[in-house]
CSV table of C-alpha atoms and ligand atoms in Angstrom, one decimal:
chain,number,residue,atom,x,y,z
A,15,MET,CA,130.1,85.4,36.9
A,16,PRO,CA,132.3,82.2,36.7
A,17,ASP,CA,129.3,79.8,34.8
A,18,PHE,CA,129.7,76.2,34.1
A,19,GLN,CA,127.2,75.1,31.2
A,20,PHE,CA,126.6,71.3,31.3
A,21,ALA,CA,124.7,69.5,28.2
A,22,THR,CA,122.3,67.2,30.8
A,23,PRO,CA,121.9,66.8,34.4
A,24,GLU,CA,124.0,63.6,34.5
A,25,ALA,CA,126.9,65.2,33.0
A,26,LEU,CA,127.0,68.1,35.8
A,27,ASP,CA,126.5,65.9,38.3
A,28,GLU,CA,130.2,64.0,37.5
A,29,ALA,CA,131.5,67.6,37.0
A,30,LEU,CA,130.1,68.4,40.5
A,31,ARG,CA,131.2,65.0,42.1
A,32,LEU,CA,134.8,65.5,40.9
A,33,ALA,CA,135.1,69.2,41.6
A,34,VAL,CA,133.5,68.7,45.2
A,35,SER,CA,135.8,65.4,45.9
A,36,GLU,CA,139.1,67.5,44.8
A,37,ARG,CA,138.5,70.4,46.9
A,38,LEU,CA,138.0,68.0,49.8
A,39,GLN,CA,141.3,66.1,49.2
A,40,LYS,CA,143.1,69.1,48.3
A,41,ALA,CA,141.7,70.4,52.2
A,42,ILE,CA,142.7,67.3,53.5
A,43,ASP,CA,146.0,67.0,52.5
A,44,LEU,CA,146.8,70.5,53.3
A,45,ARG,CA,145.1,70.6,56.7
A,46,GLY,CA,144.0,67.2,57.9
A,47,SER,CA,140.8,68.0,57.9
A,48,ALA,CA,137.7,69.2,55.2
A,49,THR,CA,133.9,70.6,55.7
A,50,LEU,CA,131.2,70.1,53.4
A,51,VAL,CA,128.4,71.7,53.3
A,52,LEU,CA,125.0,70.4,51.3
A,53,SER,CA,121.6,71.4,50.6
A,54,GLY,CA,118.6,69.8,50.3
A,55,GLY,CA,115.3,69.7,47.6
A,56,SER,CA,115.1,67.0,44.8
A,57,THR,CA,118.2,68.6,42.6
A,58,PRO,CA,121.2,67.2,44.3
A,59,GLN,CA,120.1,63.7,45.0
A,60,ALA,CA,121.6,61.7,42.4
A,61,LEU,CA,125.1,63.6,43.1
A,62,TYR,CA,125.2,62.7,46.6
A,63,ARG,CA,124.5,59.0,45.7
A,64,GLN,CA,127.5,59.5,43.2
A,65,LEU,CA,129.4,60.7,46.1
A,66,ALA,CA,128.8,58.1,48.4
A,67,GLU,CA,130.4,55.6,46.3
A,68,THR,CA,133.3,57.9,46.3
A,69,PRO,CA,136.6,57.1,47.8
A,70,LEU,CA,138.0,60.0,49.5
A,71,ARG,CA,139.3,60.2,53.4
A,72,TRP,CA,135.8,60.7,54.3
A,73,ASP,CA,136.8,60.4,58.1
A,74,CYS,CA,137.8,63.7,57.9
A,75,VAL,CA,135.4,64.6,56.6
A,76,THR,CA,132.7,66.8,58.7
A,77,VAL,CA,129.4,67.2,56.7
A,78,LEU,CA,126.4,69.3,57.2
A,79,LEU,CA,123.4,71.1,55.8
A,80,ALA,CA,123.5,74.7,54.3
A,81,ASP,CA,119.6,73.9,55.6
A,82,ASP,CA,116.6,71.8,56.8
A,83,ARG,CA,113.3,71.6,57.8
A,84,TRP,CA,112.5,71.7,61.1
A,85,VAL,CA,111.0,68.0,61.6
A,86,ALA,CA,112.0,65.1,62.9
A,87,ALA,CA,115.0,63.1,61.7
A,88,ASP,CA,112.5,60.3,60.6
A,89,HIS,CA,110.2,62.7,58.6
A,90,GLU,CA,109.3,62.3,54.8
A,91,ASP,CA,110.7,66.2,54.6
A,92,SER,CA,114.2,66.0,56.8
A,93,ASN,CA,116.7,66.9,54.7
A,94,GLU,CA,119.0,65.4,57.3
A,95,GLY,CA,117.1,61.8,56.6
A,96,MET,CA,117.7,62.5,52.7
A,97,LEU,CA,121.0,63.1,53.5
A,98,ARG,CA,122.1,59.9,55.4
A,99,ARG,CA,120.1,57.4,52.8
A,100,LEU,CA,121.7,58.9,50.0
A,101,LEU,CA,125.2,60.5,50.5
A,102,LEU,CA,126.2,58.6,54.6
A,103,GLN,CA,126.4,55.5,53.2
A,104,GLY,CA,129.5,53.3,51.0
A,105,GLU,CA,132.7,55.3,51.2
A,106,ALA,CA,130.6,58.2,52.5
A,107,ALA,CA,129.1,56.1,55.7
A,108,SER,CA,132.8,57.6,57.9
A,109,ALA,CA,132.1,61.0,57.7
A,110,TYR,CA,130.9,63.2,60.6
A,111,PHE,CA,127.6,65.0,60.4
A,112,LEU,CA,126.6,67.3,62.3
A,113,SER,CA,123.2,67.9,62.5
A,114,LEU,CA,121.5,71.0,62.6
A,115,CYS,CA,118.3,69.7,64.5
A,116,PRO,CA,120.0,67.5,67.2
A,117,GLY,CA,117.8,69.7,70.0
A,118,TYR,CA,114.5,68.7,67.8
A,119,PRO,CA,111.9,70.0,69.0
A,120,ASP,CA,113.8,73.2,71.2
A,121,VAL,CA,114.0,75.6,69.0
A,122,GLN,CA,115.9,77.5,71.5
A,123,ALA,CA,118.0,75.2,73.0
A,124,ASN,CA,118.7,73.0,69.5
A,125,LEU,CA,119.8,77.0,68.3
A,126,GLU,CA,122.3,77.2,71.4
A,127,ILE,CA,123.9,73.7,70.7
A,128,VAL,CA,124.0,74.5,66.7
A,129,GLU,CA,125.1,77.9,66.6
A,130,ALA,CA,127.9,76.9,69.4
A,131,GLN,CA,128.9,74.3,66.9
A,132,VAL,CA,128.7,75.8,63.8
A,133,SER,CA,130.8,79.1,64.9
A,134,GLU,CA,133.3,77.3,66.1
A,135,LEU,CA,133.8,75.7,62.5
A,136,PRO,CA,136.7,77.0,60.1
A,137,PRO,CA,135.7,78.3,56.9
A,138,PHE,CA,133.7,75.6,54.4
A,139,ASP,CA,136.1,73.7,52.1
A,140,ALA,CA,132.9,73.2,49.6
A,141,VAL,CA,129.5,74.8,50.0
A,142,LEU,CA,126.7,73.5,47.5
A,143,LEU,CA,123.8,75.6,47.2
A,144,GLY,CA,120.6,75.2,45.5
A,145,MET,CA,117.6,77.0,43.9
A,146,GLY,CA,114.5,78.0,44.2
A,147,LEU,CA,111.8,80.1,41.3
A,148,ASP,CA,111.4,82.4,44.0
A,149,ARG,CA,114.7,82.8,44.5
A,150,HIS,CA,115.7,81.5,48.0
A,151,THR,CA,118.3,79.5,48.5
A,152,ALA,CA,119.4,77.3,51.8
A,153,SER,CA,116.2,78.3,53.9
A,154,LEU,CA,117.1,82.0,52.9
A,155,PHE,CA,113.3,83.0,51.3
A,156,PRO,CA,112.1,86.1,50.0
A,157,CYS,CA,109.1,85.3,51.6
A,158,SER,CA,109.6,85.6,54.9
A,159,GLU,CA,110.0,88.2,58.1
A,160,GLN,CA,113.6,86.9,59.1
A,161,ILE,CA,114.8,87.5,55.8
A,162,THR,CA,116.7,90.7,56.2
A,163,GLU,CA,117.9,89.4,59.6
A,164,ALA,CA,119.5,86.0,57.9
A,165,LEU,CA,121.3,88.2,54.9
A,166,ALA,CA,122.5,90.6,58.1
A,167,THR,CA,122.9,89.0,61.2
A,168,SER,CA,126.6,87.6,62.3
A,169,ALA,CA,124.9,84.3,63.9
A,170,SER,CA,126.1,81.0,62.1
A,171,VAL,CA,122.1,79.3,62.0
A,172,VAL,CA,118.8,81.8,61.7
A,173,MET,CA,115.1,80.3,62.2
A,174,THR,CA,113.2,81.0,59.0
A,175,ARG,CA,109.6,80.6,58.5
A,176,PRO,CA,108.5,80.7,54.4
A,177,THR,CA,104.9,81.4,53.5
A,178,THR,CA,105.7,79.8,50.3
A,179,ALA,CA,107.0,76.2,51.4
A,180,PRO,CA,106.3,74.6,54.3
A,181,HIS,CA,107.7,74.1,57.6
A,182,GLN,CA,109.7,76.1,59.7
A,183,ARG,CA,113.3,76.0,58.4
A,184,ILE,CA,116.9,76.1,60.4
A,185,SER,CA,119.2,77.9,57.9
A,186,LEU,CA,122.8,78.7,57.9
A,187,SER,CA,123.2,82.4,57.8
A,188,ARG,CA,124.2,84.6,54.8
A,189,THR,CA,127.2,85.4,56.3
A,190,ARG,CA,128.0,81.8,57.7
A,191,LEU,CA,127.5,80.4,54.0
A,192,ALA,CA,129.9,82.9,52.4
A,193,ASN,CA,132.6,81.9,55.2
A,194,CYS,CA,134.0,79.8,52.4
A,195,ARG,CA,136.7,78.3,50.1
A,196,TRP,CA,134.7,77.5,47.4
A,197,GLY,CA,130.7,77.5,46.8
A,198,ALA,CA,128.7,76.9,43.7
A,199,LEU,CA,125.1,77.1,42.9
A,200,HIS,CA,123.8,73.8,41.8
A,201,ILE,CA,121.0,74.6,39.1
A,202,VAL,CA,119.1,72.5,36.9
A,203,GLY,CA,116.1,73.4,34.6
A,204,ASN,CA,116.0,76.0,31.7
A,205,ASP,CA,113.3,78.0,34.4
A,206,LYS,CA,115.8,78.0,37.3
A,207,VAL,CA,118.7,79.2,34.5
A,208,ARG,CA,115.5,81.9,33.4
A,209,VAL,CA,115.2,83.1,36.7
A,210,LEU,CA,119.1,83.1,37.5
A,211,LYS,CA,119.3,85.4,34.8
A,212,ALA,CA,117.2,87.5,35.0
A,213,ILE,CA,118.2,88.1,38.4
A,214,GLU,CA,119.5,92.3,38.0
A,215,PRO,CA,123.3,92.7,39.7
A,216,ASP,CA,122.0,95.0,41.8
A,217,ALA,CA,118.6,93.4,43.0
A,218,PRO,CA,118.1,93.7,46.6
A,219,ALA,CA,119.5,90.4,48.2
A,220,VAL,CA,116.1,90.4,50.3
A,221,THR,CA,114.0,89.8,46.8
A,222,ALA,CA,116.7,87.5,45.6
A,223,PRO,CA,118.4,86.4,48.6
A,224,VAL,CA,120.7,83.9,46.0
A,225,SER,CA,122.2,87.1,44.2
A,226,ALA,CA,123.9,87.4,48.3
A,227,PHE,CA,126.1,84.5,46.7
A,228,LEU,CA,126.8,85.7,43.3
A,229,PRO,CA,129.0,88.4,41.7
A,230,PRO,CA,129.2,91.8,42.5
A,231,ARG,CA,128.3,90.4,45.7
A,232,GLY,CA,129.3,86.6,46.5
A,233,SER,CA,132.0,84.4,44.7
A,234,PHE,CA,129.7,81.5,44.0
A,235,GLU,CA,130.2,79.8,40.8
A,236,VAL,CA,126.7,79.0,38.8
A,237,TRP,CA,127.0,75.0,37.1
A,238,ARG,CA,124.1,74.1,35.8
A,239,SER,CA,122.6,72.1,33.1
A,240,PRO,CA,118.7,72.6,31.2
B,5,6PG,C1,115.9,72.8,51.1
B,5,6PG,C2,116.6,73.4,50.4
B,5,6PG,C3,116.5,74.5,49.2
B,5,6PG,C4,116.8,73.6,48.1
B,5,6PG,C5,115.6,74.4,47.0
B,5,6PG,C6,115.8,74.0,44.9
B,5,6PG,O1,115.9,72.4,51.9
B,5,6PG,O2,114.9,72.4,50.0
B,5,6PG,O3,117.9,73.5,51.3
B,5,6PG,O4,116.9,76.0,50.0
B,5,6PG,O5,117.7,74.0,47.6
B,5,6PG,O6,114.7,74.9,47.3
B,5,6PG,O7,115.4,72.3,45.4
B,5,6PG,P1,114.8,71.5,44.8
B,5,6PG,O8,116.7,70.9,44.3
B,5,6PG,O9,113.8,70.5,45.0
B,5,6PG,O10,114.2,72.9,43.3
């Protein structure tokens, strides 16, 4: 498993900022556009502030979330709200943001809108995923009744309802997240590193959804710090 270790979260953020921006620029040079998928939570927030100030043809970049909480964008728990505050500012203000919740609060109408939009996108150029101590990633939670379907479906977007975290969620599916040119798992903290290292390669993905993206099932890299 490609495993990149850094001494501090700050060093990890700077390395990820460079890795992401280089991949986006390469995609723009090759194909004229790029697609970036980002996760919510607390780990990546400093990175998003730094990416926002990174000179790039952001007007050629489509940004979307790996998942969001099923709340209004102005709700304090909204990943969209966090991304608009931290990333879609400064240099990155010109990026095109594809919301996962444009039809909130109508779940079915929203699913139809977002499924049509996301399924039209090409392979993602860069995907950054986080992980919880329960081994969830995006909003693919082992505790949710929808996890088997979320890991197996050919649809791009699913609704999930975790029992160990607040809010119903909307998440890109395993299939859609894995349809990418480069993916990295952004891990900070020894607790998470221990959980990650303890995942058996043949662990059922329904009990450790993050394992669906790591070798041997997936090709995401691990980028981590204490
Ligand atoms: C979310 C994220 C989620 C996150 C992990 C880690 O909506 O919360 O998409 O998958 O990446 O829960 O969260 P922390 O970075 O806060 O530990």
